[in-house]
CSV table of C-alpha atoms in Angstrom, one decimal:
chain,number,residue,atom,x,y,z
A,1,UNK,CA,31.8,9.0,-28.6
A,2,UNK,CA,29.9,11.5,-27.0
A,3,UNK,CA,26.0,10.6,-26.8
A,4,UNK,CA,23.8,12.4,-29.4
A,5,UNK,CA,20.5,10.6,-28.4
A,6,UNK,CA,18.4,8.1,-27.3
A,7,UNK,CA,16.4,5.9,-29.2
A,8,UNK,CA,13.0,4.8,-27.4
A,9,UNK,CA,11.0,1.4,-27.9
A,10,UNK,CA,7.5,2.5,-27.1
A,11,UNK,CA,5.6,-0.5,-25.8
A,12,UNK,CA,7.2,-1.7,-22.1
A,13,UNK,CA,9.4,1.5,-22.0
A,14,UNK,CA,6.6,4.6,-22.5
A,15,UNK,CA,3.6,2.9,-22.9
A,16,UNK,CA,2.6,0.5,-19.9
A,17,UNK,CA,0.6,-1.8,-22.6
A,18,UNK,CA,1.5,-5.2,-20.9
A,19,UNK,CA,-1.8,-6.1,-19.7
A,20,UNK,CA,-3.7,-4.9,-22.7
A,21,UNK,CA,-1.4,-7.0,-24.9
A,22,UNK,CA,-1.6,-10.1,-23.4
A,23,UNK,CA,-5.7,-9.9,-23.5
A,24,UNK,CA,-5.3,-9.5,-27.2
A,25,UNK,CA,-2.9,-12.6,-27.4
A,26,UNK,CA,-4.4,-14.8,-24.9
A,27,UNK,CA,-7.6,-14.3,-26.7
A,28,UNK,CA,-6.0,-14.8,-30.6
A,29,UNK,CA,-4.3,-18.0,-28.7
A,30,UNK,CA,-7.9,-19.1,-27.8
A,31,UNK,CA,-9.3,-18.7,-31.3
A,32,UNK,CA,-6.7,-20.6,-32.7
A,33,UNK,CA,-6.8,-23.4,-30.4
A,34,UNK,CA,-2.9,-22.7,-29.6
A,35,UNK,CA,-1.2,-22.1,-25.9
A,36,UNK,CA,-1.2,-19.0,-24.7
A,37,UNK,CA,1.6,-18.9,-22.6
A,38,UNK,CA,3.5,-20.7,-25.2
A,39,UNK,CA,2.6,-17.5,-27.6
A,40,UNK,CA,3.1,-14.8,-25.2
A,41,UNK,CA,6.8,-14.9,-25.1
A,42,UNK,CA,7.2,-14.8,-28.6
A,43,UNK,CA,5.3,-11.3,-28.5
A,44,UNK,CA,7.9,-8.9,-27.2
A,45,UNK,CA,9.2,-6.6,-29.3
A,46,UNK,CA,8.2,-7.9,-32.6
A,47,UNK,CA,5.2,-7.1,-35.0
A,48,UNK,CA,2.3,-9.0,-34.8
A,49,UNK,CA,2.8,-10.9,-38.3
A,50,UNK,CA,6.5,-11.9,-36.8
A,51,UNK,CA,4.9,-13.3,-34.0
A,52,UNK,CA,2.2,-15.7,-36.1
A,53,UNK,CA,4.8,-16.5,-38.3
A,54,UNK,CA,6.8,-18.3,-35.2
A,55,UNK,CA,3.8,-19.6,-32.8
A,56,UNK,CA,1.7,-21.1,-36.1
A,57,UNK,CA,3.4,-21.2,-39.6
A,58,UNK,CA,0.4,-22.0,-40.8
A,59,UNK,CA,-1.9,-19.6,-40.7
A,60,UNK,CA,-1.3,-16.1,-43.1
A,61,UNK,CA,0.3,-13.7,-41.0
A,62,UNK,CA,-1.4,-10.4,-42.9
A,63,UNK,CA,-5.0,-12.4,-41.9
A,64,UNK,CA,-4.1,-12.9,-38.9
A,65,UNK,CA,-3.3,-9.1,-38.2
A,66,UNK,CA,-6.6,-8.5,-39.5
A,67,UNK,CA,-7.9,-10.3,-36.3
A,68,UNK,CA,-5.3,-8.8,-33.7
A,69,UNK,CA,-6.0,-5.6,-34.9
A,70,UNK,CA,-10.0,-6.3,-33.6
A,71,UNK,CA,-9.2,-7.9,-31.1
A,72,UNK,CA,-7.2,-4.5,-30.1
A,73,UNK,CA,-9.2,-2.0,-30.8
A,74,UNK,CA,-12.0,-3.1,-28.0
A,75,UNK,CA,-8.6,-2.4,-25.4
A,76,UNK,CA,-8.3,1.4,-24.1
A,77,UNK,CA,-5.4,1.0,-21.1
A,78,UNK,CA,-2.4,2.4,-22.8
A,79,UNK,CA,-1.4,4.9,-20.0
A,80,UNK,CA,2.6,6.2,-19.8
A,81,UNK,CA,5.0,4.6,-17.7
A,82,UNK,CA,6.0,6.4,-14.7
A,83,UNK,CA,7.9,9.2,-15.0
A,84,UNK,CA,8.0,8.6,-19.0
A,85,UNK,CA,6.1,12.2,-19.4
A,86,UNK,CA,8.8,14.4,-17.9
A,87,UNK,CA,11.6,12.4,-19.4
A,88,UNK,CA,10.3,12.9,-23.1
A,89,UNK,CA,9.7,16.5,-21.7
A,90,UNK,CA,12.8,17.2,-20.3
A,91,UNK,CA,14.5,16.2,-23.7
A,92,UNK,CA,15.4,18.3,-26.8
A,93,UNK,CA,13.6,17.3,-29.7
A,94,UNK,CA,16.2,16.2,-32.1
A,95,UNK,CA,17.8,14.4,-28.9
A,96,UNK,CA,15.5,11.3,-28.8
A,97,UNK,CA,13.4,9.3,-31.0
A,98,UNK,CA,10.8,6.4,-30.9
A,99,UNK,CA,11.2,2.9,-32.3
A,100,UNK,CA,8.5,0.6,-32.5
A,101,UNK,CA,7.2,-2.6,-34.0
A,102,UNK,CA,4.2,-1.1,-33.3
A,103,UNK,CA,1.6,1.0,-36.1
A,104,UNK,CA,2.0,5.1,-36.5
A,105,UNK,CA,-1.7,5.5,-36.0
A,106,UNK,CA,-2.1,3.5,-32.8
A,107,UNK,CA,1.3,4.8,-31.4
A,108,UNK,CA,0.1,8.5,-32.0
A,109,UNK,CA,-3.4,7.7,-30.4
A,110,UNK,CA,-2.1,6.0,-27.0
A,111,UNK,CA,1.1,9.1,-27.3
A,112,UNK,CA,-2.1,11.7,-27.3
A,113,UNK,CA,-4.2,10.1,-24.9
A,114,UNK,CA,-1.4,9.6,-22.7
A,115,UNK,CA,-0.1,12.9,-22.5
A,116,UNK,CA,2.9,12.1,-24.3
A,117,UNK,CA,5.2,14.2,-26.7
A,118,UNK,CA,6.4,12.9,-29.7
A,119,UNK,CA,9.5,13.2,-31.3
A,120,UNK,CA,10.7,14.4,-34.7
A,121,UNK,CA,11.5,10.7,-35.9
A,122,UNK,CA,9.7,7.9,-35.6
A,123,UNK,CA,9.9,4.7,-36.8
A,124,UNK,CA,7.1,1.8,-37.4
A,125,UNK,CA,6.9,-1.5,-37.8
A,126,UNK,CA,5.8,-0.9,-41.4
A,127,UNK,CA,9.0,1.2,-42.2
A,128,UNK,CA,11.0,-1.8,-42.2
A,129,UNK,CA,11.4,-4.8,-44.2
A,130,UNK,CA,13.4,-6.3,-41.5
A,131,UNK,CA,11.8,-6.0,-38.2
A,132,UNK,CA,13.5,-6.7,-34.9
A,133,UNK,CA,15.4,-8.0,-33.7
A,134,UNK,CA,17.1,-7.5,-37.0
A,135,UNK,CA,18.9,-3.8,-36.8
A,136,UNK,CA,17.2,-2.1,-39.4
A,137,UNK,CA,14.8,0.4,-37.9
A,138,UNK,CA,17.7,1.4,-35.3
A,139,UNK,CA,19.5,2.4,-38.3
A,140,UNK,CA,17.1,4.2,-39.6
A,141,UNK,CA,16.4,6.2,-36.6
A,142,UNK,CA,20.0,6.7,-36.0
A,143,UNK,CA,20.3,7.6,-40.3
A,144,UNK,CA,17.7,10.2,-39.9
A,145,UNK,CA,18.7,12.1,-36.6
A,146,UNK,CA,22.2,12.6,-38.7
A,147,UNK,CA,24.1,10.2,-36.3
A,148,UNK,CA,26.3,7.1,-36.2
A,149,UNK,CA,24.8,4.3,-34.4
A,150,UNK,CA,27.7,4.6,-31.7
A,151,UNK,CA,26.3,8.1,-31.0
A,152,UNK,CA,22.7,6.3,-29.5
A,153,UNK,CA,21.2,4.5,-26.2
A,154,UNK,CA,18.4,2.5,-26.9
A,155,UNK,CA,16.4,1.8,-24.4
A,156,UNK,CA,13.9,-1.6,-24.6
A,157,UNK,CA,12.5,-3.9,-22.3
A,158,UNK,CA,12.4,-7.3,-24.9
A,159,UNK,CA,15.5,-9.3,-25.7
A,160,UNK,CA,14.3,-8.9,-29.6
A,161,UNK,CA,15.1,-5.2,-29.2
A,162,UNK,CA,18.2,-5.7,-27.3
A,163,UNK,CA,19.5,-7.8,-30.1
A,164,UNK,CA,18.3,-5.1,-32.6
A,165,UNK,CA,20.3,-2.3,-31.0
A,166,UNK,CA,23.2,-4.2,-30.2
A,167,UNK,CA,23.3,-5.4,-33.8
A,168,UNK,CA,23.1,-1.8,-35.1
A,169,UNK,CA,25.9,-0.8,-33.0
A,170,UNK,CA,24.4,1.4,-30.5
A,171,UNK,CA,24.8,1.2,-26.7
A,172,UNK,CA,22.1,-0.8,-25.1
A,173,UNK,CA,20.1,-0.2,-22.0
A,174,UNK,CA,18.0,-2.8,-20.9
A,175,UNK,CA,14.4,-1.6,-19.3
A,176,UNK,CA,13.6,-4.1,-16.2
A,177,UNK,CA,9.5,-3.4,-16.8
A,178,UNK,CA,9.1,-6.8,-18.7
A,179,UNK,CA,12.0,-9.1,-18.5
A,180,UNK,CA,14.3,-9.1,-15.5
A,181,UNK,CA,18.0,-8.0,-15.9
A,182,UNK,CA,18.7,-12.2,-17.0
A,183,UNK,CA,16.2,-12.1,-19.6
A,184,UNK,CA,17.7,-8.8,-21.5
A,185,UNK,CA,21.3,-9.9,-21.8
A,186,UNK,CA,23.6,-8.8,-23.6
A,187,UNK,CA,22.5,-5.3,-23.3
A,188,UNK,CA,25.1,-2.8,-21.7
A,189,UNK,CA,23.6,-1.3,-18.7
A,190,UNK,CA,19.9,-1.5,-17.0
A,191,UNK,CA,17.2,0.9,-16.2
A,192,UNK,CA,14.7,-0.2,-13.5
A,193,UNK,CA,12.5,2.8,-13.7
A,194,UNK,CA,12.7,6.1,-15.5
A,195,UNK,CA,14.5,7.8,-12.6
A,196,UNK,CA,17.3,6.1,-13.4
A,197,UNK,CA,16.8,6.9,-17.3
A,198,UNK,CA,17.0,10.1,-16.3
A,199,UNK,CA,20.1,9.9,-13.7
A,200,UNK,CA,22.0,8.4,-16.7
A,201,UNK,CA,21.0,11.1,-19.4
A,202,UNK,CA,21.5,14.1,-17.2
A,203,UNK,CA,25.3,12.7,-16.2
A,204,UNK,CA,25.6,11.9,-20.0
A,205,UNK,CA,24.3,15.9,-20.9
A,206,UNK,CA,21.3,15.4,-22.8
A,207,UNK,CA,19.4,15.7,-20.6
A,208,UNK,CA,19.7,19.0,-18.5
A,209,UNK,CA,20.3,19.4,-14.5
A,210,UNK,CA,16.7,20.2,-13.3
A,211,UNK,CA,14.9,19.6,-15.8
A,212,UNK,CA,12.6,17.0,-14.2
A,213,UNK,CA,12.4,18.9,-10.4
């Protein structure tokens, strides 16, 4: 099937929020007494209240988001990825979308202060009931762009996501910025920057010949 779009994660693939995150997560860790490094893997691609419900049971996850959510606001390094700004340029509007475990305010503060466009759909972490790597919010995105799953790349740098897209049926390109090509198996094909995003759209005809010169 021909492809119809491309289905973004926003954190690792257009958003360079690596650092920022693991402040926030080594310092929740400290708080809670717990191991950071043991808690940071379980952080990719998931919503915060996903990740407290798997590095301590214990504690109430919506609580616990309360404190995150501090702990994040004092962070302000959220720039683009490289070349992420004239990818999102170079393609139509009702070509690509974003999917996130992340919140629509904070998403559409770090999209604005990075200079980055945003797409006609979007979906949240708090659209779902389901978060990844279940497939729900890639069927969503693919439901409301008027497309069968088949039809989308999604592009993500956490093995949660991969498993989300592959489980929704779309094709699967793995994002090298957080995990290395191991670490995002099974996914279909690999991106190690956005020049080869871009390569692979242009050759597929979304995106168009020159639009990124």
């Amino acid at each position: 099937m021909t492809l119809g779009a491309v289905l973004f994660d926003v954190d690792g693939v257009l958003l360079d929020s690596t650092e920022a995150h693991r402040r926030v997560w080594d310092a929740w860790a400290g708080l809670r007494g717990l191991n950071a490094d043991a808690v940071w893997p379980l952080t990719f691609g998931r919503r915060p209240e996903d990740t407290v419900r798997l590095a301590a049971p214990e504690l109430d996850p919506s609580q616990e988001r309360l404190v995150l959510d501090q702990l994040l606001e004092q962070q302000h390094a959220f720039p683009a990825v490289d070349g992420a700004v004239e990818l999102l340029l170079g393609l139509p509007g009702d070509a690509w979308a974003i999917v996130t475990s992340g919140d629509r305010v904070s998403v559409h503060a770090r999209f604005a202060a990075a200079d980055l466009p945003l797409p006609r759909v979007h979906v949240y972490g708090g659209d779902v009931v389901q978060a990844k790597p279940a497939p729900e919010c890639y069927l969503k995105a693919a439901a409301a762009l008027g497309l069968d799953p088949s039809a989308c790349l999604v592009v993500e740098d956490a093995p949660a996501g991969v498993a989300a897209g592959k489980a929704a049926g779309c094709r699967v390109a793995g994002f090298t910025s957080t995990h290395d090509r191991d670490g995002l198996h099974p996914a279909d094909l690999f991106f190690d920057t956005h020049a080869d995003t871009a390569a692979y759209l242009q050759a597929a005809g979304l995106l168009s010949t020159g639009s990124l010169a």
